[in-house]
Amino acid sequence: MNVRWRPSSFDIRTGEFRDLVRRSREVVLLAAITGALTGLFVRFFEYIVVEVVYERIVHGPLWVGAVAPGIGLMLSAILLKTVGNGASSATSDEYLRAFHDPEYPLRHRAFVGRMAASITTLGSGGAMGLEGPSMYGGSALGAMIQRRLPSAFRGVDHRTLLVAGAAAGVAAIFKAPATGAIFALEVPFRDQMARRMLLPALVASASGYLVFVALSNTDPIFVFQSERSASFQYRDLAGAILIGIFCAIGARAFSRLIRYAKAVTYRPVALRVFVSSITLAVLFVISRLLTGESLTIGTGYEVIRWLSEEHALWLLAVVFALRCLATATTLAGGGVGGLFVPLVVAGAIVGRGVGDIVNPLDPTLYVLLGIAAFLGAGYRVPLAAVMFVAEATGQPGFIVPALFAAVAAELVMGEQSITTFQRSPDRAN
């Protein structure tokens, strides 16, 4: 008599485990492909926006810098209406909506229209970031790939390549692979991460980063000369908490301003584009008169370089207001771009101001802490914010005080967020 020592359920579970391993390998491979395609796409997008269009505007006559953002808004409105079939100007919010709603479509025409409009908005000097279209573009590419591979993704979460593409887009544009993965997983929720997509997000971020830097360079996007920025003293921990409090207050005000600007986008397009164009021109003139620099146009990286010099506190406050108003005005006028970098710039200004009070001999560290705190509070992504500054500056030594600043900002921020499409943990799927 043959005795069956192994239960039949064991064979079934073994088969299921093999299927799981096979699907996991397919997921990782497709995530890597998605990341590589996104890295190539983002590099081409950056080249067109920055090197082909924006460089000509920023180095042109001053009057061009004053009128170009308004012209860009007009062209963006036309492209969204015609090419995009009436698509909205949202980018990162589209990723969040698709993440939470499996039935929400990322349509091809809307994708083309938004990307074309982002080129005219950002290339003409709109005060927004390239990361929004990069994240949206990557997520849309990932979603398109996954929709065409139903057999390979049977039983796999519908958001897998959506998240992978978004992570790769952020990783590529900032040359920060860990930031891309963490941000794509952290931003859909308040106080929670989408952990189930961690491996595809990491793989896609790495492949997107590698393709992007292969076509550009590996230099960090921010370079600071101060060697002390990599270390800190115990008094800097108290300063970090102070920065977190001020950044959270600023982020709450900025979030309200952005929500108002988004509400304005539902008003008649001709009137809001006209008013936004005039407003941007006025803000440009004020910036030139006060600072001699064109600080209200472009992504805002010029503002962070400007902060390396000494400035009066009142001037820092004015530039902070000008940048926030420029971003909100660009958004209200229907501009297509990201809000990640505007948060970074605002945080850098707040950090510099607090640093001038607490430790005027070494303000660089406080600029970095301000970036981490303001970004973390605005998007409710403290981990991604701390990792971003570490990767984007090549200065990991500040992580401990940055965590203090990010946590303090998170506590003071409360339930506020720069986007209305995040969900609280109790509403997570």
Short mmCIF file of C-alpha atoms in Angstrom, two decimals, residues 88 92-102 104 421:
data_model
loop_
_atom_site.label_atom_id
_atom_site.label_comp_id
_atom_site.label_asym_id
_atom_site.label_seq_id
_atom_site.Cartn_x
_atom_site.Cartn_y
_atom_site.Cartn_z
CA SER A 88 -7.28 70.04 -18.28
CA SER A 92 0.56 65.06 -11.18
CA ASP A 93 -3.12 65.12 -10.22
CA GLU A 94 -3.83 62.91 -13.23
CA TYR A 95 -1.45 60.31 -11.84
CA LEU A 96 -3.19 60.41 -8.47
CA ARG A 97 -6.65 60.09 -10.03
CA ALA A 98 -5.57 57.12 -12.14
CA PHE A 99 -3.92 55.53 -9.11
CA HIS A 100 -7.07 55.62 -7.00
CA ASP A 101 -9.60 54.95 -9.77
CA PRO A 102 -8.96 51.89 -11.98
CA TYR A 104 -10.09 56.53 -14.86
CA PHE A 421 -6.52 63.80 -4.77
#
